[in-house]
GROMACS .gro file of N, CA, C and O in nm:
model
  496
    1UNK      N    1   0.676  -2.156  -0.525
    1UNK     CA    2   0.761  -2.038  -0.527
    1UNK      C    3   0.715  -1.943  -0.422
    1UNK      O    4   0.594  -1.923  -0.411
    2UNK      N    5   0.808  -1.868  -0.365
    2UNK     CA    6   0.769  -1.748  -0.277
    2UNK      C    7   0.723  -1.635  -0.352
    2UNK      O    8   0.791  -1.593  -0.452
    3UNK      N    9   0.617  -1.568  -0.298
    3UNK     CA   10   0.573  -1.437  -0.365
    3UNK      C   11   0.678  -1.329  -0.320
    3UNK      O   12   0.711  -1.317  -0.203
    4UNK      N   13   0.712  -1.249  -0.404
    4UNK     CA   14   0.798  -1.133  -0.376
    4UNK      C   15   0.746  -1.001  -0.448
    4UNK      O   16   0.677  -1.023  -0.551
    5UNK      N   17   0.777  -0.898  -0.397
    5UNK     CA   18   0.743  -0.766  -0.462
    5UNK      C   19   0.835  -0.760  -0.589
    5UNK      O   20   0.952  -0.799  -0.583
    6UNK      N   21   0.777  -0.708  -0.692
    6UNK     CA   22   0.867  -0.690  -0.809
    6UNK      C   23   0.963  -0.575  -0.797
    6UNK      O   24   0.941  -0.487  -0.716
    7UNK      N   25   1.081  -0.589  -0.850
    7UNK     CA   26   1.183  -0.492  -0.847
    7UNK      C   27   1.203  -0.435  -0.992
    7UNK      O   28   1.200  -0.505  -1.081
    8UNK      N   29   1.222  -0.312  -0.998
    8UNK     CA   30   1.258  -0.250  -1.126
    8UNK      C   31   1.398  -0.262  -1.155
    8UNK      O   32   1.481  -0.295  -1.065
    9UNK      N   33   1.434  -0.248  -1.283
    9UNK     CA   34   1.581  -0.253  -1.320
    9UNK      C   35   1.652  -0.146  -1.261
    9UNK      O   36   1.778  -0.143  -1.232
   10UNK      N   37   1.590  -0.034  -1.223
   10UNK     CA   38   1.657   0.087  -1.182
   10UNK      C   39   1.690   0.068  -1.028
   10UNK      O   40   1.768   0.128  -0.971
   11UNK      N   41   1.616  -0.011  -0.958
   11UNK     CA   42   1.638  -0.024  -0.816
   11UNK      C   43   1.596  -0.169  -0.771
   11UNK      O   44   1.497  -0.212  -0.800
   12UNK      N   45   1.679  -0.233  -0.701
   12UNK     CA   46   1.651  -0.363  -0.652
   12UNK      C   47   1.595  -0.352  -0.501
   12UNK      O   48   1.554  -0.449  -0.441
   13UNK      N   49   1.602  -0.227  -0.445
   13UNK     CA   50   1.553  -0.207  -0.315
   13UNK      C   51   1.406  -0.193  -0.316
   13UNK      O   52   1.350  -0.120  -0.394
   14UNK      N   53   1.339  -0.260  -0.220
   14UNK     CA   54   1.196  -0.241  -0.212
   14UNK      C   55   1.171  -0.133  -0.116
   14UNK      O   56   1.252  -0.101  -0.019
   15UNK      N   57   1.051  -0.061  -0.135
   15UNK     CA   58   1.023   0.055  -0.047
   15UNK      C   59   0.988   0.002   0.101
   15UNK      O   60   0.937  -0.107   0.114
   16UNK      N   61   1.015   0.089   0.193
   16UNK     CA   62   0.984   0.056   0.337
   16UNK      C   63   0.839   0.016   0.362
   16UNK      O   64   0.810  -0.073   0.449
   17UNK      N   65   0.748   0.067   0.280
   17UNK     CA   66   0.604   0.039   0.294
   17UNK      C   67   0.562  -0.083   0.242
   17UNK      O   68   0.450  -0.127   0.247
   18UNK      N   69   0.659  -0.152   0.164
   18UNK     CA   70   0.614  -0.295   0.118
   18UNK      C   71   0.647  -0.391   0.218
   18UNK      O   72   0.761  -0.420   0.255
   19UNK      N   73   0.531  -0.458   0.273
   19UNK     CA   74   0.547  -0.545   0.392
   19UNK      C   75   0.546  -0.692   0.338
   19UNK      O   76   0.549  -0.781   0.427
   20UNK      N   77   0.537  -0.723   0.215
   20UNK     CA   78   0.535  -0.864   0.179
   20UNK      C   79   0.405  -0.930   0.205
   20UNK      O   80   0.300  -0.871   0.215
   21UNK      N   81   0.398  -1.059   0.216
   21UNK     CA   82   0.275  -1.133   0.242
   21UNK      C   83   0.252  -1.133   0.390
   21UNK      O   84   0.320  -1.204   0.473
   22UNK      N   85   0.167  -1.055   0.435
   22UNK     CA   86   0.122  -1.048   0.581
   22UNK      C   87  -0.031  -1.043   0.576
   22UNK      O   88  -0.093  -0.993   0.482
   23UNK      N   89  -0.096  -1.087   0.685
   23UNK     CA   90  -0.246  -1.085   0.690
   23UNK      C   91  -0.290  -0.951   0.730
   23UNK      O   92  -0.220  -0.857   0.760
   24UNK      N   93  -0.424  -0.944   0.702
   24UNK     CA   94  -0.495  -0.811   0.736
   24UNK      C   95  -0.474  -0.776   0.882
   24UNK      O   96  -0.456  -0.661   0.911
   25UNK      N   97  -0.487  -0.883   0.964
   25UNK     CA   98  -0.466  -0.851   1.107
   25UNK      C   99  -0.329  -0.803   1.147
   25UNK      O  100  -0.310  -0.714   1.225
   26UNK      N  101  -0.231  -0.860   1.075
   26UNK     CA  102  -0.096  -0.814   1.101
   26UNK      C  103  -0.069  -0.671   1.056
   26UNK      O  104  -0.014  -0.591   1.123
   27UNK      N  105  -0.130  -0.642   0.939
   27UNK     CA  106  -0.124  -0.506   0.881
   27UNK      C  107  -0.194  -0.403   0.987
   27UNK      O  108  -0.138  -0.306   1.011
   28UNK      N  109  -0.314  -0.449   1.033
   28UNK     CA  110  -0.373  -0.356   1.118
   28UNK      C  111  -0.301  -0.334   1.250
   28UNK      O  112  -0.287  -0.221   1.308
   29UNK      N  113  -0.232  -0.441   1.298
   29UNK     CA  114  -0.156  -0.424   1.430
   29UNK      C  115  -0.025  -0.334   1.400
   29UNK      O  116   0.005  -0.249   1.476
   30UNK      N  117   0.025  -0.348   1.282
   30UNK     CA  118   0.139  -0.262   1.251
   30UNK      C  119   0.101  -0.116   1.237
   30UNK      O  120   0.167  -0.028   1.283
   31UNK      N  121  -0.009  -0.089   1.171
   31UNK     CA  122  -0.061   0.043   1.154
   31UNK      C  123  -0.108   0.105   1.286
   31UNK      O  124  -0.074   0.216   1.316
   32UNK      N  125  -0.164   0.022   1.380
   32UNK     CA  126  -0.204   0.071   1.509
   32UNK      C  127  -0.076   0.107   1.592
   32UNK      O  128  -0.075   0.207   1.663
   33UNK      N  129   0.018   0.026   1.578
   33UNK     CA  130   0.149   0.049   1.657
   33UNK      C  131   0.210   0.180   1.606
   33UNK      O  132   0.248   0.270   1.688
   34UNK      N  133   0.214   0.199   1.475
   34UNK     CA  134   0.264   0.331   1.421
   34UNK      C  135   0.187   0.449   1.466
   34UNK      O  136   0.236   0.552   1.507
   35UNK      N  137   0.049   0.433   1.465
   35UNK     CA  138  -0.038   0.550   1.495
   35UNK      C  139  -0.015   0.581   1.655
   35UNK      O  140  -0.023   0.696   1.685
   36UNK      N  141  -0.003   0.488   1.733
   36UNK     CA  142   0.028   0.505   1.875
   36UNK      C  143   0.154   0.583   1.897
   36UNK      O  144   0.159   0.676   1.978
   37UNK      N  145   0.255   0.545   1.823
   37UNK     CA  146   0.387   0.616   1.846
   37UNK      C  147   0.414   0.741   1.755
   37UNK      O  148   0.501   0.816   1.790
   38UNK      N  149   0.330   0.768   1.653
   38UNK     CA  150   0.339   0.883   1.576
   38UNK      C  151   0.200   0.940   1.552
   38UNK      O  152   0.152   0.954   1.442
   39UNK      N  153   0.125   0.982   1.656
   39UNK     CA  154  -0.015   1.033   1.645
   39UNK      C  155  -0.021   1.160   1.549
   39UNK      O  156  -0.130   1.170   1.481
   40UNK      N  157   0.075   1.238   1.540
   40UNK     CA  158   0.080   1.357   1.452
   40UNK      C  159   0.075   1.332   1.310
   40UNK      O  160   0.024   1.412   1.227
   41UNK      N  161   0.120   1.207   1.269
   41UNK     CA  162   0.124   1.174   1.121
   41UNK      C  163   0.050   1.043   1.100
   41UNK      O  164   0.065   0.986   0.992
   42UNK      N  165  -0.042   1.001   1.190
   42UNK     CA  166  -0.105   0.877   1.178
   42UNK      C  167  -0.217   0.872   1.062
   42UNK      O  168  -0.222   0.772   0.987
   43UNK      N  169  -0.295   0.978   1.049
   43UNK     CA  170  -0.403   0.976   0.949
   43UNK      C  171  -0.354   0.953   0.811
   43UNK      O  172  -0.265   1.036   0.770
   44UNK      N  173  -0.395   0.858   0.750
   44UNK     CA  174  -0.347   0.835   0.607
   44UNK      C  175  -0.221   0.752   0.603
   44UNK      O  176  -0.177   0.706   0.496
   45UNK      N  177  -0.170   0.704   0.711
   45UNK     CA  178  -0.054   0.615   0.719
   45UNK      C  179  -0.096   0.487   0.654
   45UNK      O  180  -0.206   0.435   0.666
   46UNK      N  181   0.000   0.429   0.577
   46UNK     CA  182  -0.030   0.310   0.498
   46UNK      C  183   0.081   0.212   0.488
   46UNK      O  184   0.197   0.249   0.511
   47UNK      N  185   0.052   0.099   0.450
   47UNK     CA  186   0.155  -0.005   0.407
   47UNK      C  187   0.088  -0.090   0.294
   47UNK      O  188  -0.031  -0.084   0.273
   48UNK      N  189   0.170  -0.162   0.226
   48UNK     CA  190   0.131  -0.235   0.103
   48UNK      C  191   0.156  -0.388   0.133
   48UNK      O  192   0.274  -0.423   0.175
   49UNK      N  193   0.060  -0.473   0.124
   49UNK     CA  194   0.071  -0.612   0.143
   49UNK      C  195   0.065  -0.681   0.007
   49UNK      O  196  -0.016  -0.643  -0.084
   50UNK      N  197   0.141  -0.782  -0.016
   50UNK     CA  198   0.139  -0.869  -0.138
   50UNK      C  199   0.039  -0.971  -0.110
   50UNK      O  200   0.044  -1.049  -0.013
   51UNK      N  201  -0.055  -0.985  -0.202
   51UNK     CA  202  -0.166  -1.091  -0.193
   51UNK      C  203  -0.145  -1.204  -0.291
   51UNK      O  204  -0.166  -1.319  -0.255
   52UNK      N  205  -0.106  -1.166  -0.402
   52UNK     CA  206  -0.083  -1.273  -0.513
   52UNK      C  207   0.000  -1.196  -0.622
   52UNK      O  208   0.029  -1.084  -0.605
   53UNK      N  209   0.047  -1.274  -0.720
   53UNK     CA  210   0.119  -1.207  -0.825
   53UNK      C  211   0.041  -1.085  -0.884
   53UNK      O  212  -0.079  -1.112  -0.927
   54UNK      N  213   0.099  -0.979  -0.887
   54UNK     CA  214   0.035  -0.854  -0.943
   54UNK      C  215  -0.087  -0.814  -0.864
   54UNK      O  216  -0.178  -0.743  -0.920
   55UNK      N  217  -0.108  -0.861  -0.735
   55UNK     CA  218  -0.227  -0.823  -0.652
   55UNK      C  219  -0.179  -0.781  -0.521
   55UNK      O  220  -0.099  -0.851  -0.459
   56UNK      N  221  -0.215  -0.658  -0.483
   56UNK     CA  222  -0.173  -0.607  -0.352
   56UNK      C  223  -0.288  -0.545  -0.278
   56UNK      O  224  -0.390  -0.516  -0.333
   57UNK      N  225  -0.266  -0.532  -0.146
   57UNK     CA  226  -0.371  -0.455  -0.069
   57UNK      C  227  -0.296  -0.343  -0.005
   57UNK      O  228  -0.192  -0.357   0.047
   58UNK      N  229  -0.353  -0.223  -0.022
   58UNK     CA  230  -0.304  -0.100   0.047
   58UNK      C  231  -0.392  -0.087   0.173
   58UNK      O  232  -0.509  -0.076   0.168
   59UNK      N  233  -0.319  -0.105   0.281
   59UNK     CA  234  -0.391  -0.091   0.421
   59UNK      C  235  -0.359   0.050   0.473
   59UNK      O  236  -0.247   0.092   0.479
   60UNK      N  237  -0.476   0.124   0.512
   60UNK     CA  238  -0.459   0.261   0.542
   60UNK      C  239  -0.525   0.293   0.680
   60UNK      O  240  -0.635   0.257   0.692
   61UNK      N  241  -0.454   0.354   0.767
   61UNK     CA  242  -0.499   0.394   0.900
   61UNK      C  243  -0.566   0.536   0.886
   61UNK      O  244  -0.490   0.629   0.849
   62UNK      N  245  -0.689   0.556   0.917
   62UNK     CA  246  -0.756   0.684   0.917
   62UNK      C  247  -0.790   0.727   1.051
   62UNK      O  248  -0.778   0.847   1.081
   63UNK      N  249  -0.828   0.639   1.142
   63UNK     CA  250  -0.850   0.671   1.282
   63UNK      C  251  -0.847   0.546   1.355
   63UNK      O  252  -0.834   0.437   1.297
   64UNK      N  253  -0.853   0.550   1.493
   64UNK     CA  254  -0.844   0.430   1.581
   64UNK      C  255  -0.946   0.324   1.534
   64UNK      O  256  -0.914   0.201   1.535
   65UNK      N  257  -1.066   0.361   1.494
   65UNK     CA  258  -1.163   0.271   1.462
   65UNK      C  259  -1.187   0.255   1.314
   65UNK      O  260  -1.281   0.200   1.267
   66UNK      N  261  -1.095   0.305   1.234
   66UNK     CA  262  -1.110   0.308   1.088
   66UNK      C  263  -0.985   0.278   1.009
   66UNK      O  264  -0.910   0.371   0.986
   67UNK      N  265  -0.959   0.147   0.988
   67UNK     CA  266  -0.848   0.104   0.897
   67UNK      C  267  -0.919   0.040   0.770
   67UNK      O  268  -1.011  -0.042   0.785
   68UNK      N  269  -0.879   0.097   0.653
   68UNK     CA  270  -0.940   0.052   0.530
   68UNK      C  271  -0.830  -0.024   0.452
   68UNK      O  272  -0.712   0.000   0.456
   69UNK      N  273  -0.886  -0.124   0.378
   69UNK     CA  274  -0.802  -0.206   0.289
   69UNK      C  275  -0.849  -0.203   0.144
   69UNK      O  276  -0.964  -0.221   0.121
   70UNK      N  277  -0.765  -0.166   0.059
   70UNK     CA  278  -0.802  -0.140  -0.091
   70UNK      C  279  -0.722  -0.240  -0.178
   70UNK      O  280  -0.595  -0.252  -0.163
   71UNK      N  281  -0.783  -0.304  -0.270
   71UNK     CA  282  -0.726  -0.402  -0.360
   71UNK      C  283  -0.673  -0.329  -0.477
   71UNK      O  284  -0.737  -0.258  -0.540
   72UNK      N  285  -0.543  -0.351  -0.494
   72UNK     CA  286  -0.469  -0.301  -0.616
   72UNK      C  287  -0.429  -0.405  -0.707
   72UNK      O  288  -0.348  -0.497  -0.660
   73UNK      N  289  -0.474  -0.410  -0.829
   73UNK     CA  290  -0.430  -0.521  -0.921
   73UNK      C  291  -0.381  -0.456  -1.054
   73UNK      O  292  -0.435  -0.362  -1.106
   74UNK      N  293  -0.277  -0.537  -1.107
   74UNK     CA  294  -0.226  -0.497  -1.231
   74UNK      C  295  -0.267  -0.616  -1.328
   74UNK      O  296  -0.223  -0.725  -1.307
   75UNK      N  297  -0.354  -0.578  -1.428
   75UNK     CA  298  -0.391  -0.669  -1.531
   75UNK      C  299  -0.363  -0.615  -1.675
   75UNK      O  300  -0.400  -0.501  -1.696
   76UNK      N  301  -0.296  -0.701  -1.741
   76UNK     CA  302  -0.262  -0.656  -1.890
   76UNK      C  303  -0.207  -0.515  -1.893
   76UNK      O  304  -0.245  -0.443  -1.977
   77UNK      N  305  -0.114  -0.489  -1.800
   77UNK     CA  306  -0.049  -0.357  -1.813
   77UNK      C  307  -0.129  -0.250  -1.755
   77UNK      O  308  -0.080  -0.123  -1.753
   78UNK      N  309  -0.241  -0.266  -1.694
   78UNK     CA  310  -0.324  -0.159  -1.632
   78UNK      C  311  -0.358  -0.184  -1.496
   78UNK      O  312  -0.382  -0.290  -1.453
   79UNK      N  313  -0.346  -0.075  -1.410
   79UNK     CA  314  -0.374  -0.082  -1.270
   79UNK      C  315  -0.521  -0.056  -1.240
   79UNK      O  316  -0.583   0.023  -1.298
   80UNK      N  317  -0.577  -0.118  -1.128
   80UNK     CA  318  -0.709  -0.095  -1.076
   80UNK      C  319  -0.696  -0.068  -0.935
   80UNK      O  320  -0.610  -0.149  -0.867
   81UNK      N  321  -0.783   0.007  -0.875
   81UNK     CA  322  -0.804   0.014  -0.731
   81UNK      C  323  -0.947  -0.015  -0.695
   81UNK      O  324  -1.038   0.050  -0.744
   82UNK      N  325  -0.965  -0.125  -0.629
   82UNK     CA  326  -1.108  -0.175  -0.599
   82UNK      C  327  -1.177  -0.182  -0.736
   82UNK      O  328  -1.295  -0.144  -0.735
   83UNK      N  329  -1.122  -0.236  -0.833
   83UNK     CA  330  -1.181  -0.266  -0.963
   83UNK      C  331  -1.214  -0.142  -1.048
   83UNK      O  332  -1.290  -0.147  -1.145
   84UNK      N  333  -1.153  -0.028  -1.010
   84UNK     CA  334  -1.170   0.091  -1.087
   84UNK      C  335  -1.046   0.126  -1.154
   84UNK      O  336  -0.942   0.136  -1.079
   85UNK      N  337  -1.046   0.158  -1.282
   85UNK     CA  338  -0.930   0.176  -1.354
   85UNK      C  339  -0.838   0.298  -1.305
   85UNK      O  340  -0.902   0.395  -1.265
   86UNK      N  341  -0.706   0.276  -1.301
   86UNK     CA  342  -0.621   0.389  -1.258
   86UNK      C  343  -0.510   0.398  -1.365
   86UNK      O  344  -0.390   0.407  -1.336
   87UNK      N  345  -0.559   0.412  -1.498
   87UNK     CA  346  -0.455   0.420  -1.600
   87UNK      C  347  -0.360   0.536  -1.591
   87UNK      O  348  -0.245   0.532  -1.634
   88UNK      N  349  -0.403   0.647  -1.523
   88UNK     CA  350  -0.316   0.767  -1.509
   88UNK      C  351  -0.218   0.748  -1.396
   88UNK      O  352  -0.132   0.828  -1.372
   89UNK      N  353  -0.219   0.633  -1.321
   89UNK     CA  354  -0.134   0.615  -1.208
   89UNK      C  355   0.015   0.578  -1.246
   89UNK      O  356   0.102   0.591  -1.157
   90UNK      N  357   0.045   0.545  -1.364
   90UNK     CA  358   0.178   0.501  -1.392
   90UNK      C  359   0.195   0.357  -1.417
   90UNK      O  360   0.110   0.275  -1.420
   91UNK      N  361   0.328   0.317  -1.427
   91UNK     CA  362   0.367   0.176  -1.464
   91UNK      C  363   0.390   0.085  -1.349
   91UNK      O  364   0.358  -0.025  -1.346
   92UNK      N  365   0.457   0.138  -1.249
   92UNK     CA  366   0.494   0.053  -1.136
   92UNK      C  367   0.411   0.074  -1.006
   92UNK      O  368   0.329   0.166  -1.001
   93UNK      N  369   0.426  -0.024  -0.910
   93UNK     CA  370   0.353  -0.004  -0.788
   93UNK      C  371   0.396   0.126  -0.718
   93UNK      O  372   0.315   0.189  -0.658
   94UNK      N  373   0.522   0.154  -0.728
   94UNK     CA  374   0.570   0.283  -0.661
   94UNK      C  375   0.494   0.404  -0.734
   94UNK      O  376   0.466   0.498  -0.665
   95UNK      N  377   0.475   0.400  -0.865
   95UNK     CA  378   0.406   0.502  -0.932
   95UNK      C  379   0.255   0.522  -0.882
   95UNK      O  380   0.200   0.625  -0.858
   96UNK      N  381   0.199   0.396  -0.859
   96UNK     CA  382   0.057   0.396  -0.798
   96UNK      C  383   0.058   0.465  -0.672
   96UNK      O  384  -0.023   0.550  -0.638
   97UNK      N  385   0.155   0.432  -0.583
   97UNK     CA  386   0.156   0.484  -0.448
   97UNK      C  387   0.174   0.637  -0.454
   97UNK      O  388   0.107   0.708  -0.383
   98UNK      N  389   0.265   0.675  -0.536
   98UNK     CA  390   0.292   0.824  -0.556
   98UNK      C  391   0.162   0.890  -0.599
   98UNK      O  392   0.137   1.003  -0.557
   99UNK      N  393   0.099   0.830  -0.696
   99UNK     CA  394  -0.034   0.899  -0.749
   99UNK      C  395  -0.132   0.903  -0.636
   99UNK      O  396  -0.197   1.006  -0.618
  100UNK      N  397  -0.148   0.804  -0.554
  100UNK     CA  398  -0.244   0.802  -0.441
  100UNK      C  399  -0.203   0.906  -0.331
  100UNK      O  400  -0.296   0.943  -0.264
  101UNK      N  401  -0.080   0.925  -0.320
  101UNK     CA  402  -0.031   1.024  -0.225
  101UNK      C  403  -0.069   1.161  -0.268
  101UNK      O  404  -0.100   1.249  -0.186
  102UNK      N  405  -0.079   1.191  -0.399
  102UNK     CA  406  -0.097   1.315  -0.447
  102UNK      C  407  -0.250   1.339  -0.487
  102UNK      O  408  -0.293   1.455  -0.474
  103UNK      N  409  -0.317   1.228  -0.519
  103UNK     CA  410  -0.464   1.251  -0.566
  103UNK      C  411  -0.562   1.172  -0.492
  103UNK      O  412  -0.681   1.198  -0.505
  104UNK      N  413  -0.525   1.068  -0.411
  104UNK     CA  414  -0.621   0.984  -0.356
  104UNK      C  415  -0.670   0.883  -0.469
  104UNK      O  416  -0.624   0.884  -0.564
  105UNK      N  417  -0.775   0.805  -0.431
  105UNK     CA  418  -0.828   0.720  -0.525
  105UNK      C  419  -0.975   0.692  -0.499
  105UNK      O  420  -1.032   0.723  -0.398
  106UNK      N  421  -1.037   0.613  -0.586
  106UNK     CA  422  -1.182   0.583  -0.571
  106UNK      C  423  -1.206   0.501  -0.447
  106UNK      O  424  -1.135   0.419  -0.409
  107UNK      N  425  -1.301   0.559  -0.369
  107UNK     CA  426  -1.339   0.495  -0.249
  107UNK      C  427  -1.246   0.513  -0.123
  107UNK      O  428  -1.271   0.471  -0.012
  108UNK      N  429  -1.144   0.595  -0.150
  108UNK     CA  430  -1.049   0.635  -0.035
  108UNK      C  431  -1.103   0.756   0.036
  108UNK      O  432  -1.175   0.831  -0.024
  109UNK      N  433  -1.073   0.769   0.162
  109UNK     CA  434  -1.114   0.885   0.235
  109UNK      C  435  -1.033   1.016   0.218
  109UNK      O  436  -1.060   1.112   0.263
  110UNK      N  437  -0.916   0.993   0.157
  110UNK     CA  438  -0.825   1.097   0.128
  110UNK      C  439  -0.707   1.056   0.065
  110UNK      O  440  -0.708   0.938   0.004
  111UNK      N  441  -0.597   1.127   0.062
  111UNK     CA  442  -0.474   1.086   0.007
  111UNK      C  443  -0.387   1.008   0.101
  111UNK      O  444  -0.402   1.021   0.220
  112UNK      N  445  -0.301   0.918   0.053
  112UNK     CA  446  -0.213   0.851   0.130
  112UNK      C  447  -0.121   0.942   0.203
  112UNK      O  448  -0.081   1.045   0.150
  113UNK      N  449  -0.085   0.906   0.325
  113UNK     CA  450   0.015   0.988   0.405
  113UNK      C  451   0.137   0.922   0.409
  113UNK      O  452   0.200   0.886   0.310
  114UNK      N  453   0.199   0.891   0.535
  114UNK     CA  454   0.329   0.843   0.554
  114UNK      C  455   0.326   0.692   0.534
  114UNK      O  456   0.233   0.624   0.577
  115UNK      N  457   0.426   0.630   0.464
  115UNK     CA  458   0.438   0.492   0.453
  115UNK      C  459   0.506   0.435   0.572
  115UNK      O  460   0.597   0.485   0.629
  116UNK      N  461   0.437   0.334   0.627
  116UNK     CA  462   0.486   0.269   0.751
  116UNK      C  463   0.582   0.160   0.718
  116UNK      O  464   0.564   0.072   0.640
  117UNK      N  465   0.703   0.177   0.777
  117UNK     CA  466   0.815   0.083   0.756
  117UNK      C  467   0.784  -0.051   0.812
  117UNK      O  468   0.725  -0.058   0.925
  118UNK      N  469   0.823  -0.156   0.751
  118UNK     CA  470   0.812  -0.293   0.804
  118UNK      C  471   0.912  -0.322   0.903
  118UNK      O  472   1.011  -0.248   0.916
  119UNK      N  473   0.891  -0.439   0.972
  119UNK     CA  474   0.991  -0.466   1.083
  119UNK      C  475   1.135  -0.496   1.033
  119UNK      O  476   1.235  -0.481   1.101
  120UNK      N  477   1.135  -0.528   0.900
  120UNK     CA  478   1.278  -0.567   0.854
  120UNK      C  479   1.343  -0.440   0.791
  120UNK      O  480   1.454  -0.448   0.743
  121UNK      N  481   1.277  -0.328   0.794
  121UNK     CA  482   1.333  -0.206   0.735
  121UNK      C  483   1.439  -0.144   0.828
  121UNK      O  484   1.418  -0.153   0.953
  122UNK      N  485   1.532  -0.082   0.770
  122UNK     CA  486   1.640  -0.019   0.848
  122UNK      C  487   1.597   0.123   0.893
  122UNK      O  488   1.655   0.180   0.980
  123UNK      N  489   1.491   0.186   0.829
  123UNK     CA  490   1.448   0.317   0.863
  123UNK      C  491   1.340   0.309   0.959
  123UNK      O  492   1.268   0.215   0.973
  124UNK      N  493   1.312   0.428   1.028
  124UNK     CA  494   1.195   0.435   1.132
  124UNK      C  495   1.101   0.530   1.083
  124UNK      O  496   1.114   0.608   0.996
   0.00000   0.00000   0.00000
């Protein structure tokens, strides 16, 4: 079966920053392309990659030489970021992203910035 991002009953649309199953190298190329064309909003730019069922990687562009990848896992109804509990982050992946935009997370250099739209997204 094909891995897909989960959708809530409230919305069947996936967020622009959800890129599906892509490699680390592809994620870095997409972030670098965004940073080149949007230098004013590049720091903290991110996308989310699907790694396995209930496992994601948030790839974040901090600078030309610094792209970080953080593992986000949902186990038994609880979220972790790089194996550190994020119980306060909410129920859904979108809740986790909103939390990281407002507060940052363990091991991150700051808060998430702009979500980078995937190539299949209709927005820019």
